[in-house]
Tab-separated table of C-alpha atoms and ligand atoms in Angstrom:
chain	number	residue	atom	x	y	z
A	1	MET	CA	54.069	7.347	40.179
A	2	ALA	CA	50.902	8.926	41.515
A	3	SER	CA	50.886	12.653	41.870
A	4	GLN	CA	48.873	15.358	43.483
A	5	PRO	CA	46.142	16.763	41.210
A	6	GLN	CA	47.680	19.145	38.720
A	7	SER	CA	47.203	22.840	39.180
A	8	CYS	CA	46.067	24.179	35.874
A	9	ASP	CA	48.475	26.084	33.727
A	10	PRO	CA	46.920	29.535	34.035
A	11	ILE	CA	47.787	30.413	30.487
A	12	THR	CA	47.081	27.456	28.280
A	13	GLY	CA	44.577	25.473	30.308
A	14	LEU	CA	44.823	21.820	31.099
A	15	LYS	CA	46.126	19.100	28.854
A	16	PRO	CA	46.142	15.577	30.154
A	17	SER	CA	49.568	14.966	31.602
A	18	GLU	CA	51.687	11.903	31.901
A	19	ASN	CA	53.193	11.174	35.247
A	20	CYS	CA	56.581	9.689	34.423
A	21	ALA	CA	59.121	7.955	32.246
A	22	VAL	CA	61.259	4.999	33.244
A	23	VAL	CA	64.441	3.532	31.821
A	24	GLY	CA	66.845	0.783	32.804
A	25	TYR	CA	70.294	-0.112	31.465
A	26	TYR	CA	71.991	-3.425	32.050
A	27	GLY	CA	75.270	-3.633	30.266
A	28	THR	CA	78.897	-3.015	29.718
A	29	ASP	CA	79.234	0.756	29.253
A	30	SER	CA	78.659	3.676	31.578
A	31	ALA	CA	75.067	3.293	32.771
A	32	PHE	CA	74.830	6.979	33.617
A	33	GLU	CA	75.695	7.995	30.066
A	34	LYS	CA	73.002	5.781	28.570
A	35	LEU	CA	70.422	6.717	31.187
A	36	TYR	CA	71.111	10.409	30.642
A	37	ILE	CA	70.541	10.108	26.874
A	38	SER	CA	67.441	7.998	27.462
A	39	LEU	CA	65.941	10.438	29.930
A	40	ARG	CA	66.516	13.253	27.474
A	41	THR	CA	64.573	11.357	24.798
A	42	LEU	CA	61.779	10.789	27.307
A	43	GLN	CA	61.658	14.369	28.556
A	44	HIS	CA	58.091	14.820	27.207
A	45	ARG	CA	56.815	12.369	29.833
A	46	GLY	CA	58.065	14.391	32.777
A	47	GLN	CA	59.910	17.662	33.282
A	48	GLU	CA	59.910	18.443	36.968
A	49	ALA	CA	62.709	16.221	38.160
A	50	SER	CA	64.904	13.373	37.021
A	51	GLY	CA	66.993	10.799	38.755
A	52	VAL	CA	69.305	7.858	38.256
A	53	ALA	CA	70.264	4.976	40.531
A	54	VAL	CA	73.447	3.174	39.490
A	55	PHE	CA	75.048	0.068	40.968
A	56	ASP	CA	78.806	0.557	41.427
A	57	GLY	CA	79.649	-3.077	42.188
A	58	ARG	CA	79.032	-2.702	45.894
A	59	ARG	CA	76.092	-0.421	46.431
A	60	ILE	CA	73.508	1.647	44.571
A	61	ASN	CA	74.224	5.371	44.242
A	62	LEU	CA	71.446	7.842	43.675
A	63	LEU	CA	71.525	11.196	41.897
A	64	LYS	CA	68.377	13.301	41.561
A	65	VAL	CA	68.063	16.705	39.946
A	66	ASP	CA	65.430	19.356	39.405
A	67	GLY	CA	64.006	20.441	36.073
A	68	TYR	CA	65.030	19.435	32.588
A	69	VAL	CA	67.464	16.541	32.260
A	70	PHE	CA	70.215	18.478	30.470
A	71	GLU	CA	70.073	21.403	32.890
A	72	GLY	CA	69.781	19.350	36.044
A	73	PHE	CA	72.656	16.961	35.358
A	74	LYS	CA	74.911	19.538	33.668
A	75	PRO	CA	76.890	20.613	36.777
A	76	TYR	CA	77.500	16.991	37.775
A	77	ILE	CA	78.661	16.059	34.269
A	78	GLU	CA	80.973	19.082	34.129
A	79	LYS	CA	82.538	18.225	37.470
A	80	GLY	CA	82.749	14.499	36.683
A	81	GLN	CA	80.516	13.716	39.622
A	82	THR	CA	78.112	11.283	37.990
A	83	PRO	CA	77.548	7.806	39.433
A	84	GLU	CA	79.801	5.062	38.101
A	85	GLY	CA	78.719	1.564	37.171
A	86	THR	CA	77.318	-0.408	34.253
A	87	THR	CA	73.823	-1.159	35.542
A	88	GLY	CA	71.273	1.431	36.550
A	89	ILE	CA	67.777	2.808	36.300
A	90	GLY	CA	66.411	6.279	35.605
A	91	HIS	CA	63.248	8.254	36.008
A	92	ASN	CA	61.654	11.491	34.787
A	93	ARG	CA	58.941	12.957	36.928
A	94	TYR	CA	56.020	14.914	35.604
A	95	SER	CA	55.427	18.288	37.248
A	96	THR	CA	52.940	18.070	40.096
A	97	ALA	CA	51.494	20.624	42.465
A	98	GLY	CA	52.859	20.894	45.950
A	99	GLN	CA	55.785	18.486	45.694
A	100	LYS	CA	58.653	20.658	44.671
A	101	ASN	CA	61.431	18.887	46.546
A	102	LEU	CA	63.438	15.987	45.248
A	103	THR	CA	62.464	13.537	47.979
A	104	GLY	CA	59.337	12.610	46.025
A	105	ALA	CA	61.197	12.175	42.715
A	106	GLY	CA	62.312	8.794	41.396
A	107	PRO	CA	64.069	6.458	41.530
A	108	PHE	CA	63.371	5.430	45.124
A	109	LEU	CA	66.085	3.662	47.059
A	110	ILE	CA	65.905	1.620	50.239
A	111	SER	CA	68.399	-0.501	52.071
A	112	THR	CA	67.147	-4.001	52.897
A	113	SER	CA	68.522	-7.259	54.281
A	114	ASN	CA	68.692	-8.384	50.618
A	115	GLY	CA	70.875	-5.379	49.759
A	116	ASP	CA	70.038	-2.008	48.221
A	117	MET	CA	66.834	-1.857	46.164
A	118	ALA	CA	65.877	0.985	43.823
A	119	LEU	CA	62.669	1.408	41.856
A	120	SER	CA	61.528	3.577	38.930
A	121	HIS	CA	57.803	3.489	38.360
A	122	ASN	CA	55.380	4.834	35.760
A	123	GLY	CA	51.720	4.400	36.600
A	124	GLU	CA	49.553	4.575	39.672
A	125	ILE	CA	48.851	2.067	42.436
A	126	VAL	CA	45.156	2.479	43.235
A	127	ASN	CA	45.312	0.743	46.627
A	128	HIS	CA	48.446	2.532	47.825
A	129	ASN	CA	46.713	4.335	50.706
A	130	GLU	CA	45.526	1.153	52.402
A	131	LEU	CA	48.868	-0.545	51.783
A	132	ARG	CA	50.669	2.431	53.291
A	133	GLU	CA	48.548	2.196	56.456
A	134	GLU	CA	49.187	-1.522	56.667
A	135	LEU	CA	52.943	-0.990	56.353
A	136	LYS	CA	52.937	1.919	58.808
A	137	GLU	CA	51.255	-0.258	61.411
A	138	LYS	CA	54.162	-2.685	61.018
A	139	GLY	CA	56.579	0.162	61.663
A	140	VAL	CA	57.706	0.902	58.105
A	141	PRO	CA	58.714	4.593	57.939
A	142	PHE	CA	57.708	6.706	54.923
A	143	LEU	CA	59.491	9.785	53.591
A	144	THR	CA	56.887	10.718	50.969
A	145	LYS	CA	53.232	10.315	50.067
A	146	THR	CA	54.018	8.644	46.747
A	147	ASP	CA	52.694	5.269	45.695
A	148	THR	CA	56.158	4.318	44.427
A	149	GLU	CA	57.545	4.289	47.952
A	150	VAL	CA	54.677	2.004	48.981
A	151	MET	CA	55.288	-0.238	45.982
A	152	LEU	CA	58.986	-0.556	46.754
A	153	ASN	CA	58.321	-1.429	50.393
A	154	ILE	CA	55.729	-4.057	49.425
A	155	ILE	CA	58.216	-5.600	46.968
A	156	ALA	CA	60.999	-5.555	49.589
A	157	ARG	CA	58.743	-7.163	52.204
A	158	GLU	CA	57.520	-9.908	49.868
A	159	ILE	CA	61.037	-10.668	48.594
A	160	LYS	CA	62.297	-10.896	52.160
A	161	LEU	CA	59.503	-13.354	53.025
A	162	LYS	CA	59.469	-15.467	49.856
A	163	GLY	CA	62.588	-14.854	47.775
A	164	VAL	CA	62.804	-12.863	44.541
A	165	LYS	CA	60.556	-14.835	42.163
A	166	ALA	CA	57.745	-15.754	44.574
A	167	GLY	CA	58.063	-12.376	46.281
A	168	LEU	CA	57.616	-10.427	43.040
A	169	ARG	CA	54.671	-12.605	42.055
A	170	SER	CA	53.069	-12.023	45.416
A	171	ALA	CA	53.748	-8.261	45.210
A	172	MET	CA	52.020	-8.190	41.822
A	173	ASP	CA	48.959	-9.823	43.389
A	174	ILE	CA	48.925	-7.233	46.173
A	175	LEU	CA	49.546	-4.112	44.068
A	176	LYS	CA	46.428	-3.016	42.161
A	177	GLY	CA	46.647	-0.481	39.396
A	178	SER	CA	49.062	0.446	36.671
A	179	TYR	CA	52.782	-0.019	36.834
A	180	SER	CA	55.545	-0.225	34.308
A	181	ALA	CA	58.497	-0.372	36.622
A	182	ILE	CA	62.189	-1.163	36.724
A	183	LEU	CA	63.703	-2.590	39.869
A	184	LEU	CA	67.375	-2.740	40.728
A	185	ILE	CA	68.488	-5.141	43.432
A	186	GLN	CA	72.214	-4.673	43.831
A	187	GLY	CA	73.537	-5.607	40.346
A	188	LYS	CA	70.421	-7.328	39.012
A	189	MET	CA	67.675	-5.548	37.131
A	190	TYR	CA	63.981	-6.461	36.763
A	191	ALA	CA	61.484	-5.042	34.256
A	192	ILE	CA	57.975	-5.339	35.656
A	193	ARG	CA	54.687	-4.605	33.843
A	194	ASP	CA	51.256	-4.865	35.441
A	195	PRO	CA	48.972	-7.687	34.220
A	196	MET	CA	46.808	-5.360	32.104
A	197	GLY	CA	49.693	-3.407	30.573
A	198	PHE	CA	48.309	0.085	31.133
A	199	ARG	CA	51.569	1.936	30.563
A	200	PRO	CA	54.104	0.978	27.901
A	201	LEU	CA	57.445	-0.728	28.493
A	202	ILE	CA	59.802	-1.983	25.815
A	203	LEU	CA	62.995	-4.004	25.709
A	204	GLY	CA	65.905	-3.424	23.364
A	205	LYS	CA	69.545	-4.263	22.812
A	206	VAL	CA	72.351	-1.737	22.454
A	207	GLY	CA	75.624	-3.473	21.596
A	208	ASN	CA	75.980	-6.176	24.209
A	209	SER	CA	73.792	-4.333	26.674
A	210	TYR	CA	70.061	-4.282	27.345
A	211	VAL	CA	67.772	-1.295	27.667
A	212	VAL	CA	64.226	-1.195	29.009
A	213	ALA	CA	62.311	2.032	28.514
A	214	SER	CA	58.893	3.638	28.435
A	215	GLU	CA	59.145	4.187	24.700
A	216	SER	CA	60.911	2.602	21.751
A	217	SER	CA	62.305	5.940	20.522
A	218	THR	CA	64.843	5.690	23.364
A	219	ILE	CA	66.252	2.488	21.926
A	220	ASP	CA	66.448	4.102	18.460
A	221	VAL	CA	68.295	7.132	19.804
A	222	LEU	CA	70.789	4.906	21.630
A	223	GLY	CA	71.476	3.171	18.296
A	224	GLY	CA	70.007	-0.106	19.461
A	225	THR	CA	67.446	-2.557	18.169
A	226	ILE	CA	64.041	-3.294	19.584
A	227	ILE	CA	63.649	-6.809	20.938
A	228	ARG	CA	59.996	-6.649	21.972
A	229	ASP	CA	57.519	-5.096	24.384
A	230	VAL	CA	57.647	-6.274	27.952
A	231	ASP	CA	54.344	-8.152	27.965
A	232	PRO	CA	51.568	-7.350	30.433
A	233	GLY	CA	52.065	-9.364	33.609
A	234	GLU	CA	55.705	-10.077	32.849
A	235	VAL	CA	58.788	-9.790	34.994
A	236	ILE	CA	62.047	-9.974	33.056
A	237	GLU	CA	65.230	-10.545	35.028
A	238	PHE	CA	68.600	-9.263	33.830
A	239	SER	CA	71.537	-11.112	35.338
A	240	ASP	CA	74.716	-12.939	34.300
A	241	GLY	CA	74.937	-10.816	31.138
A	242	THR	CA	71.574	-11.885	29.738
A	243	TYR	CA	67.857	-11.800	30.393
A	244	ASN	CA	65.129	-14.308	31.083
A	245	VAL	CA	61.409	-14.200	31.772
A	246	LEU	CA	60.958	-14.760	35.477
A	247	ILE	CA	57.169	-14.366	35.662
A	248	ARG	CA	54.428	-14.438	33.047
A	249	ASN	CA	51.076	-13.519	34.511
A	250	PRO	CA	48.847	-11.558	32.092
A	251	ALA	CA	45.252	-10.684	32.943
A	252	THR	CA	42.409	-12.132	30.875
A	253	ARG	CA	41.790	-8.692	29.400
A	254	LEU	CA	44.385	-6.022	28.692
A	255	ALA	CA	44.031	-2.281	29.265
A	256	HIS	CA	46.569	-0.313	27.260
A	257	CYS	CA	45.976	3.400	27.830
A	258	MET	CA	44.499	4.792	24.600
A	259	PHE	CA	46.022	8.194	25.427
A	260	GLU	CA	49.508	6.900	24.687
A	261	TRP	CA	48.550	6.833	20.994
A	262	VAL	CA	46.372	9.924	21.098
A	263	TYR	CA	48.830	12.273	22.769
A	264	PHE	CA	51.476	11.114	25.256
A	265	ALA	CA	53.943	9.030	23.347
A	266	ARG	CA	56.375	10.474	20.838
A	267	PRO	CA	55.182	10.009	17.242
A	268	ASP	CA	58.408	8.136	16.441
A	269	SER	CA	57.642	5.473	19.058
A	270	ILE	CA	56.000	2.098	18.632
A	271	ILE	CA	53.732	1.173	21.533
A	272	ASP	CA	52.598	-2.423	21.889
A	273	GLY	CA	53.289	-3.083	18.246
A	274	LYS	CA	51.423	-0.015	16.955
A	275	GLU	CA	53.265	2.886	15.348
A	276	VAL	CA	52.186	6.048	17.141
A	277	TYR	CA	52.486	8.290	14.074
A	278	ASP	CA	50.425	5.959	11.906
A	279	THR	CA	47.675	5.592	14.500
A	280	ARG	CA	47.430	9.387	14.832
A	281	LEU	CA	47.231	9.774	11.077
A	282	ARG	CA	44.415	7.221	10.990
A	283	MET	CA	42.612	9.072	13.805
A	284	GLY	CA	42.581	12.190	11.622
A	285	MET	CA	41.392	10.221	8.601
A	286	GLU	CA	38.620	8.510	10.572
A	287	LEU	CA	37.593	11.855	12.006
A	288	ALA	CA	37.312	13.276	8.488
A	289	GLU	CA	35.147	10.375	7.433
A	290	GLU	CA	32.892	10.695	10.467
A	291	SER	CA	32.656	14.497	10.577
A	292	PRO	CA	33.375	16.179	7.241
A	293	VAL	CA	32.847	19.901	6.780
A	294	GLU	CA	33.156	22.413	3.941
A	295	ALA	CA	36.332	24.413	4.551
A	296	ASP	CA	39.297	26.115	2.874
A	297	ILE	CA	42.143	24.936	5.107
A	298	VAL	CA	42.953	22.434	7.857
A	299	ILE	CA	45.219	23.803	10.581
A	300	PRO	CA	46.576	21.987	13.625
A	301	VAL	CA	46.917	23.202	17.178
A	302	PRO	CA	50.708	22.888	17.346
A	303	ASP	CA	52.272	20.568	18.232
A	304	SER	CA	49.676	18.205	19.654
A	305	GLY	CA	47.193	18.254	16.759
A	306	ARG	CA	49.626	18.037	13.848
A	307	THR	CA	49.414	14.409	12.830
A	308	GLN	CA	45.639	14.139	13.240
A	309	ALA	CA	45.269	17.364	11.216
A	310	LEU	CA	47.417	15.913	8.473
A	311	GLY	CA	45.228	12.794	8.445
A	312	TYR	CA	42.113	14.963	8.199
A	313	SER	CA	43.642	16.872	5.293
A	314	VAL	CA	44.732	13.721	3.456
A	315	ALA	CA	41.271	12.170	3.781
A	316	THR	CA	39.331	15.265	2.695
A	317	GLY	CA	41.723	16.824	0.224
A	318	ILE	CA	41.407	20.138	2.110
A	319	GLN	CA	44.760	21.903	2.161
A	320	TYR	CA	46.887	21.502	5.317
A	321	SER	CA	48.383	24.788	6.525
A	322	GLU	CA	50.262	26.026	9.563
A	323	GLY	CA	48.006	28.825	10.744
A	324	LEU	CA	49.462	29.185	14.225
A	325	PHE	CA	53.063	29.961	15.026
A	326	LYS	CA	54.296	28.207	18.149
A	327	ASN	CA	57.035	29.989	20.050
A	328	ARG	CA	59.453	27.219	20.902
A	329	TYR	CA	61.380	29.439	23.291
A	330	SER	CA	58.415	30.071	25.537
A	331	GLU	CA	58.497	28.262	28.866
A	332	ARG	CA	56.172	25.316	29.283
A	333	THR	CA	54.237	27.060	32.036
A	334	PHE	CA	54.534	30.714	32.893
A	335	ILE	CA	52.533	33.335	34.674
A	336	ILE	CA	51.644	36.842	33.661
A	337	PRO	CA	49.644	38.550	36.377
A	338	GLY	CA	46.151	39.847	35.622
A	339	GLU	CA	43.157	38.377	33.818
A	340	THR	CA	43.401	40.836	30.912
A	341	ASN	CA	46.919	39.720	30.102
A	342	ARG	CA	45.946	36.122	29.517
A	343	ASP	CA	45.229	36.537	25.811
A	344	ILE	CA	48.651	38.151	25.428
A	345	ALA	CA	50.130	35.244	27.307
A	346	VAL	CA	48.521	32.780	24.888
A	347	LYS	CA	49.880	34.821	21.991
A	348	ILE	CA	53.382	34.635	23.424
A	349	LYS	CA	53.048	30.891	22.942
A	350	LEU	CA	50.766	30.732	19.906
A	351	ASN	CA	50.248	33.532	17.413
A	352	PRO	CA	48.088	33.303	14.280
A	353	ILE	CA	49.636	33.699	10.849
A	354	ARG	CA	47.247	36.272	9.428
A	355	SER	CA	47.970	35.608	5.727
A	356	VAL	CA	47.005	31.961	6.256
A	357	VAL	CA	43.831	32.390	8.285
A	358	ASP	CA	42.345	35.701	7.099
A	359	ARG	CA	38.868	35.229	5.514
A	360	LYS	CA	39.266	31.449	5.582
A	361	ARG	CA	36.876	28.695	6.621
A	362	ILE	CA	39.113	26.735	8.968
A	363	VAL	CA	39.090	23.173	10.276
A	364	LEU	CA	41.051	23.473	13.520
A	365	VAL	CA	42.326	20.087	14.711
A	366	ASP	CA	43.664	19.052	18.089
A	367	ASP	CA	44.310	15.617	19.544
A	368	SER	CA	42.088	16.019	22.607
A	369	ILE	CA	40.187	18.588	24.620
A	370	VAL	CA	39.871	18.541	28.396
A	371	ARG	CA	38.661	21.881	29.777
A	372	GLY	CA	38.391	23.745	26.503
A	373	THR	CA	40.221	26.763	27.946
A	374	THR	CA	43.067	26.598	25.449
A	375	MET	CA	40.773	26.024	22.508
A	376	LYS	CA	38.555	28.950	23.442
A	377	ARG	CA	41.540	31.309	23.518
A	378	ILE	CA	42.911	29.989	20.248
A	379	ILE	CA	39.534	30.467	18.548
A	380	SER	CA	39.395	34.007	19.846
A	381	ILE	CA	42.816	34.920	18.450
A	382	LEU	CA	42.014	33.224	15.114
A	383	ARG	CA	38.802	35.233	14.816
A	384	ASN	CA	40.697	38.423	15.592
A	385	ALA	CA	43.083	37.489	12.780
A	386	GLY	CA	40.170	37.349	10.314
A	387	ALA	CA	39.060	33.694	10.289
A	388	LYS	CA	35.589	33.428	8.677
A	389	GLU	CA	34.512	30.077	10.143
A	390	ILE	CA	36.187	27.802	12.667
A	391	HIS	CA	35.183	24.141	12.801
A	392	VAL	CA	36.904	22.298	15.619
A	393	ARG	CA	37.679	18.635	15.074
A	394	ILE	CA	39.091	16.536	17.903
A	395	GLY	CA	41.123	13.418	17.158
A	396	SER	CA	39.827	11.489	20.180
A	397	PRO	CA	36.449	10.977	21.876
A	398	PRO	CA	35.163	13.295	24.650
A	399	ILE	CA	36.770	12.877	28.085
A	400	VAL	CA	34.022	12.489	30.671
A	401	ALA	CA	35.636	10.709	33.620
A	402	PRO	CA	38.806	10.814	35.727
A	403	CYS	CA	41.864	8.644	35.276
A	404	TYR	CA	43.132	6.505	38.147
A	405	PHE	CA	45.953	4.825	36.305
A	406	GLY	CA	48.695	7.406	36.032
A	407	ILE	CA	47.291	10.315	34.028
A	408	ASP	CA	46.707	13.569	35.796
A	409	MET	CA	42.964	13.996	35.288
A	410	LYS	CA	41.322	13.595	38.629
A	411	THR	CA	38.210	15.720	38.947
A	412	ARG	CA	35.099	15.545	36.807
A	413	ASP	CA	34.290	19.250	36.957
A	414	GLN	CA	37.253	20.039	34.699
A	415	PHE	CA	35.789	18.165	31.696
A	416	ILE	CA	34.030	20.413	29.204
A	417	ALA	CA	32.359	17.412	27.548
A	418	LEU	CA	30.791	15.958	30.673
A	419	ASN	CA	27.394	17.618	30.490
A	420	LYS	CA	27.549	19.170	27.064
A	421	ASN	CA	26.855	17.840	23.585
A	422	GLU	CA	28.973	18.932	20.632
A	423	LYS	CA	26.705	21.893	19.866
A	424	GLU	CA	26.927	23.145	23.434
A	425	VAL	CA	30.700	22.694	23.514
A	426	ALA	CA	30.897	24.702	20.263
A	427	GLU	CA	28.872	27.492	21.826
A	428	SER	CA	30.961	27.586	24.962
A	429	ILE	CA	34.283	27.840	23.125
A	430	GLY	CA	33.013	30.106	20.330
A	431	ALA	CA	33.415	27.638	17.439
A	432	ASP	CA	31.060	27.255	14.472
A	433	SER	CA	30.991	23.520	15.049
A	434	VAL	CA	32.735	20.848	17.122
A	435	ALA	CA	33.055	17.132	16.428
A	436	TYR	CA	34.986	14.399	18.203
A	437	LEU	CA	36.305	11.098	16.931
A	438	SER	CA	33.974	8.283	18.000
A	439	ILE	CA	35.106	5.503	20.344
A	440	GLU	CA	34.643	3.039	17.478
A	441	GLY	CA	36.792	5.267	15.267
A	442	LEU	CA	39.459	5.434	17.955
A	443	LYS	CA	39.587	1.657	18.379
A	444	LYS	CA	39.744	1.197	14.619
A	445	SER	CA	42.576	3.723	14.314
A	446	ILE	CA	44.658	2.040	17.017
A	447	GLY	CA	43.742	-1.426	15.787
A	448	MET	CA	42.705	-2.709	19.196
A	449	GLY	CA	39.379	-3.534	20.784
A	450	ASP	CA	37.548	-3.361	24.099
A	451	MET	CA	39.518	-6.252	25.541
A	452	GLU	CA	42.867	-4.622	24.848
A	453	LEU	CA	42.346	-0.937	25.601
A	454	CYS	CA	41.561	1.121	28.678
A	455	LEU	CA	38.784	3.562	27.742
A	456	GLY	CA	37.914	4.481	31.344
A	457	CYS	CA	38.067	8.267	30.976
A	458	LEU	CA	35.880	8.068	27.862
A	459	THR	CA	33.186	5.772	29.223
A	460	GLY	CA	33.382	6.042	33.029
A	461	ARG	CA	33.755	2.262	33.126
A	462	TYR	CA	37.116	1.061	34.341
A	463	PRO	CA	38.963	-2.161	33.666
A	464	LEU	CA	39.915	-2.425	37.356
A	465	ARG	CA	37.911	-1.872	40.483
A	466	VAL	CA	38.222	1.729	41.676
A	467	GLU	CA	36.372	2.728	44.814
A	468	GLY	CA	33.310	4.827	43.991
A	469	GLU	CA	33.544	4.115	40.248
A	470	MET	CA	31.938	1.659	37.886
A	471	GLU	CA	33.675	-1.442	36.692
A	472	GLU	CA	33.234	-2.498	33.107
A	473	LYS	CA	30.615	-5.124	33.750
A	474	GLN	CA	28.253	-2.228	34.509
A	475	THR	CA	27.335	-1.018	31.100
A	476	THR	CA	25.363	2.188	31.487
A	477	LEU	CA	26.483	5.709	32.135
A	478	ASP	CA	23.384	6.475	34.224
A	479	GLN	CA	25.352	6.868	37.401
A	480	LEU	CA	27.673	9.535	36.039
B	1	LIG	S1	41.418	6.193	32.211
B	1	LIG	FE1	41.948	7.181	30.248
B	1	LIG	S2	43.917	8.211	30.607
B	1	LIG	FE2	43.596	6.740	32.298
B	1	LIG	S3	44.657	4.871	31.663
B	1	LIG	FE3	42.519	4.680	31.022
B	1	LIG	S4	42.500	5.485	28.905
B	1	LIG	FE4	44.389	6.172	29.867
């Protein structure tokens, strides 16, 4: 689901942010119960709002709540007011600026001549504005500015004109961009993944029921077994107690988002056959091989840099230490008024462990760096705690271009790496040195190549046509 550009967390600076999580349950038990557990396991992909749409045998009932899954649904669970039924879909929405009401949260539900239709979507439809205008001219009303509402209306229109199979195929031709989506049409469920497979989607079995989710860890937590990934370009239909592949339409090249392995996905997930934890460990090891440095300890930026830091430590033999305490009770985003209080605000979240860092030459590892604001503040507090040298090592290549496929990085001026080399980045954040993982190192760590990964935000060349941007066949960065 496309969002408004993110307003930067005033305390910690910007981290790339995922826009959503999706889950679907087709089975024999309470769908709400399974969706609730699933959404809790996928909370890292979206914290602003959550919702479920459950088919009760006659119609689809929607329940949307604000904030964290357990808090939002708690009053409904306590009062026994959760939707009943054994088939349903769920959605977690990532926090966005300016859209604080629940109308824009998923799943979306519309009533059509083919019955109720609900949709949960993770990704971003790049041509949603023109499609919205086209639909508006035909009299379709819109409640929100989201691309998911456009997507659902396109699907409904095409199904009405051509039936389910041909209609979904036609909708996939019309919709450009990234989408891992789950559609509910009355009691039938459809898992839909765009032809390039930008965002993950996986299928599993729990007892006699089926689960489709953004990440495999959901299936583990539900006590199920993984069947396989939903392949790029696939539509899987769930009906009559089983599933079958309705459409298979992959693109000639795939475009899995490399950031799923770098940062977004849980380390206990497997994305498109690659263990997230293992790929992160390899990123750290590759980074060590590419950019070694003399140091006493390796410390991670918690929690995002942990696995890459461990990989760096394993490859170099430099001791891994926890040099920063992360306050787990601090809110994700919070505001303390006044510029001078910002360092205190960082320390509420992250405080150095003086006995670990004092008089040490430190390799400080994080998974990625966008604006550099967070890193600059961390370096400052580490220096104040006595660190002798701080060498920053980043477990992914520099981000130099926006994302148009579902990650909240929209404007170039936020990227510290855009017009700066590593030396200049080091100067601007106050580090003794900075080094990033190379693109080759990243591909090697994930075990995929140019024809399988999206590297758009690293190269400025996109696997799909985006207005005003370069497509991959253009091979220079001159126009950046
Ligand atoms: S542009 Fe970057 S963040 Fe966006 S999908 Fe591609 S790799 Fe992922």
